[in-house]
């Protein structure tokens, strides 16, 4: 994604990739250490483990490690949000809180997601996360102009008028 949608030299792009990789791995390693430490501490203090231990440890770890609103933390949280919502729906079905659908709801879900995101892109673009805005601009706006095969193979960006 950095090569496609980020401007700058090859060196700047590689530096950005290495910095993002470092930040991502450093944050995850700190979170794991805090989470596991807090779970162990709670189990030791109470003499047994409880479901609330993992929730509380993760809440505190999340606040301590991922509290800064930056691109890396934002991407991680968006990824986790989508996975958690899917898992909560599955849990709701499993526990009987949500009735089992009589038909395949995935096509309706897919249509709704794509409808919402493209409506937001076309009419409220500023509300979308910057990397999503950039990707969608490339796909749905920059693709309106064609300069040759390099647009497809390298990057299709509107060229300034001469």
Tab-separated table of C-alpha atoms in Angstrom:
chain	number	residue	atom	x	y	z
A	1	UNK	CA	0.000	0.000	0.000
A	2	UNK	CA	2.871	2.340	0.760
A	3	UNK	CA	4.308	1.845	-2.715
A	4	UNK	CA	0.965	2.451	-4.395
A	5	UNK	CA	-0.489	5.315	-2.428
A	6	UNK	CA	2.333	7.166	-0.703
A	7	UNK	CA	4.378	9.804	-2.463
A	8	UNK	CA	8.124	10.133	-2.044
A	9	UNK	CA	11.325	8.444	-3.095
A	10	UNK	CA	11.993	4.720	-2.839
A	11	UNK	CA	14.175	5.383	0.198
A	12	UNK	CA	11.389	7.376	1.922
A	13	UNK	CA	8.865	4.641	1.188
A	14	UNK	CA	11.165	1.923	2.540
A	15	UNK	CA	11.834	4.012	5.640
A	16	UNK	CA	8.065	4.432	6.158
A	17	UNK	CA	7.519	0.671	5.803
A	18	UNK	CA	10.294	-0.133	8.281
A	19	UNK	CA	9.019	2.489	10.751
A	20	UNK	CA	5.452	1.165	10.520
A	21	UNK	CA	6.650	-2.425	10.957
A	22	UNK	CA	8.717	-1.456	13.986
A	23	UNK	CA	5.873	0.519	15.585
A	24	UNK	CA	3.388	-2.292	14.952
A	25	UNK	CA	5.612	-5.011	16.410
A	26	UNK	CA	6.750	-2.865	19.366
A	27	UNK	CA	3.151	-2.005	20.289
A	28	UNK	CA	1.984	-5.604	19.993
A	29	UNK	CA	4.883	-6.942	22.058
A	30	UNK	CA	4.266	-4.379	24.817
A	31	UNK	CA	0.558	-5.175	24.791
A	32	UNK	CA	1.171	-8.937	25.087
A	33	UNK	CA	3.567	-8.403	27.988
A	34	UNK	CA	1.106	-6.152	29.851
A	35	UNK	CA	-1.906	-8.355	29.087
A	36	UNK	CA	-0.295	-11.624	30.155
A	37	UNK	CA	1.265	-9.996	33.214
A	38	UNK	CA	-2.044	-8.528	34.364
A	39	UNK	CA	-3.926	-11.796	33.752
A	40	UNK	CA	-1.327	-13.680	35.793
A	41	UNK	CA	-1.399	-11.079	38.566
A	42	UNK	CA	-5.210	-11.172	38.823
A	43	UNK	CA	-5.278	-14.985	38.881
A	44	UNK	CA	-2.592	-15.023	41.575
A	45	UNK	CA	-4.416	-12.438	43.725
A	46	UNK	CA	-7.796	-14.184	43.429
A	47	UNK	CA	-6.500	-17.749	43.439
A	48	UNK	CA	-8.222	-18.596	40.149
A	49	UNK	CA	-8.957	-17.133	36.728
A	50	UNK	CA	-12.191	-15.399	35.754
A	51	UNK	CA	-13.485	-14.249	32.371
A	52	UNK	CA	-13.326	-10.654	33.586
A	53	UNK	CA	-9.549	-10.945	34.034
A	54	UNK	CA	-8.859	-11.043	30.303
A	55	UNK	CA	-11.280	-8.182	29.640
A	56	UNK	CA	-9.800	-5.943	32.337
A	57	UNK	CA	-6.193	-6.775	31.412
A	58	UNK	CA	-6.882	-6.074	27.743
A	59	UNK	CA	-8.687	-2.798	28.509
A	60	UNK	CA	-5.777	-1.526	30.571
A	61	UNK	CA	-3.202	-2.825	28.092
A	62	UNK	CA	-5.091	-1.230	25.217
A	63	UNK	CA	-5.220	2.125	26.972
A	64	UNK	CA	-1.543	2.003	27.922
A	65	UNK	CA	-0.217	0.842	24.541
A	66	UNK	CA	-2.678	1.945	21.860
A	67	UNK	CA	-3.931	5.255	23.306
A	68	UNK	CA	-2.152	7.447	20.745
A	69	UNK	CA	-4.321	8.185	17.716
A	70	UNK	CA	-1.854	7.424	14.910
A	71	UNK	CA	-2.021	5.489	11.632
A	72	UNK	CA	-0.707	2.215	13.067
A	73	UNK	CA	-2.982	2.148	16.116
A	74	UNK	CA	-5.928	3.242	14.002
A	75	UNK	CA	-5.374	0.372	11.530
A	76	UNK	CA	-5.017	-2.169	14.337
A	77	UNK	CA	-8.185	-0.954	16.041
A	78	UNK	CA	-10.203	-0.964	12.800
A	79	UNK	CA	-9.023	-4.505	12.086
A	80	UNK	CA	-9.976	-5.633	15.589
A	81	UNK	CA	-13.346	-3.856	15.438
A	82	UNK	CA	-14.427	-5.738	12.319
A	83	UNK	CA	-13.256	-9.083	13.709
A	84	UNK	CA	-14.895	-8.458	17.085
A	85	UNK	CA	-18.240	-7.516	15.512
A	86	UNK	CA	-18.222	-10.703	13.434
A	87	UNK	CA	-17.345	-12.765	16.518
A	88	UNK	CA	-20.077	-11.103	18.602
A	89	UNK	CA	-22.635	-11.917	15.902
A	90	UNK	CA	-21.481	-15.557	15.905
A	91	UNK	CA	-21.645	-15.637	19.706
A	92	UNK	CA	-25.134	-14.137	19.598
A	93	UNK	CA	-26.232	-16.897	17.215
A	94	UNK	CA	-24.553	-19.570	19.329
A	95	UNK	CA	-26.201	-18.353	22.551
A	96	UNK	CA	-29.593	-17.861	20.890
A	97	UNK	CA	-29.688	-14.064	21.340
A	98	UNK	CA	-29.877	-13.661	17.571
A	99	UNK	CA	-32.209	-15.959	15.639
A	100	UNK	CA	-30.633	-18.182	12.997
A	101	UNK	CA	-31.270	-16.526	9.613
A	102	UNK	CA	-33.444	-18.490	7.206
A	103	UNK	CA	-31.405	-17.261	4.236
A	104	UNK	CA	-27.822	-16.357	3.422
A	105	UNK	CA	-27.404	-12.831	4.834
A	106	UNK	CA	-23.854	-12.366	3.556
A	107	UNK	CA	-24.868	-10.859	0.169
A	108	UNK	CA	-27.102	-8.296	1.941
A	109	UNK	CA	-24.335	-7.508	4.427
A	110	UNK	CA	-21.820	-7.088	1.599
A	111	UNK	CA	-24.132	-4.801	-0.337
A	112	UNK	CA	-24.809	-2.681	2.731
A	113	UNK	CA	-21.100	-2.301	3.577
A	114	UNK	CA	-20.163	-1.343	0.011
A	115	UNK	CA	-23.162	0.953	-0.325
A	116	UNK	CA	-22.285	2.805	2.867
A	117	UNK	CA	-18.566	3.153	2.141
A	118	UNK	CA	-19.062	4.428	-1.425
A	119	UNK	CA	-21.794	6.840	-0.308
A	120	UNK	CA	-19.399	8.145	2.363
A	121	UNK	CA	-16.616	8.392	-0.215
A	122	UNK	CA	-18.721	10.320	-2.721
A	123	UNK	CA	-20.489	12.686	-0.302
A	124	UNK	CA	-18.633	12.702	3.034
A	125	UNK	CA	-15.094	11.704	2.070
A	126	UNK	CA	-13.475	13.578	4.965
A	127	UNK	CA	-15.066	11.125	7.429
A	128	UNK	CA	-13.156	8.154	6.010
A	129	UNK	CA	-9.756	7.112	7.294
A	130	UNK	CA	-7.002	8.781	5.183
A	131	UNK	CA	-5.542	5.573	3.710
A	132	UNK	CA	-9.033	4.443	2.661
A	133	UNK	CA	-9.642	7.856	1.089
A	134	UNK	CA	-6.384	7.525	-0.825
A	135	UNK	CA	-7.149	3.999	-2.038
A	136	UNK	CA	-10.654	4.930	-3.111
A	137	UNK	CA	-9.474	8.110	-4.843
A	138	UNK	CA	-7.030	5.993	-6.838
A	139	UNK	CA	-9.703	3.440	-7.767
A	140	UNK	CA	-12.724	5.665	-8.371
A	141	UNK	CA	-11.380	9.097	-9.356
A	142	UNK	CA	-7.842	8.776	-10.755
A	143	UNK	CA	-9.025	5.915	-12.950
A	144	UNK	CA	-11.155	8.395	-14.916
A	145	UNK	CA	-7.990	9.399	-16.802
A	146	UNK	CA	-5.826	6.980	-18.725
A	147	UNK	CA	-2.301	7.881	-19.845
A	148	UNK	CA	-1.011	4.476	-20.882
A	149	UNK	CA	-0.085	1.053	-19.535
A	150	UNK	CA	2.053	2.616	-16.781
A	151	UNK	CA	-1.180	3.815	-15.136
A	152	UNK	CA	-2.146	0.193	-14.639
A	153	UNK	CA	1.295	-1.217	-13.856
A	154	UNK	CA	2.801	1.578	-11.755
A	155	UNK	CA	0.409	4.257	-10.576
A	156	UNK	CA	-2.435	6.162	-12.149
A	157	UNK	CA	-2.265	9.711	-10.902
A	158	UNK	CA	-3.749	12.717	-12.620
A	159	UNK	CA	-1.017	14.675	-14.368
A	160	UNK	CA	-0.859	18.438	-14.215
A	161	UNK	CA	-1.938	20.307	-17.358
A	162	UNK	CA	0.836	21.829	-19.506
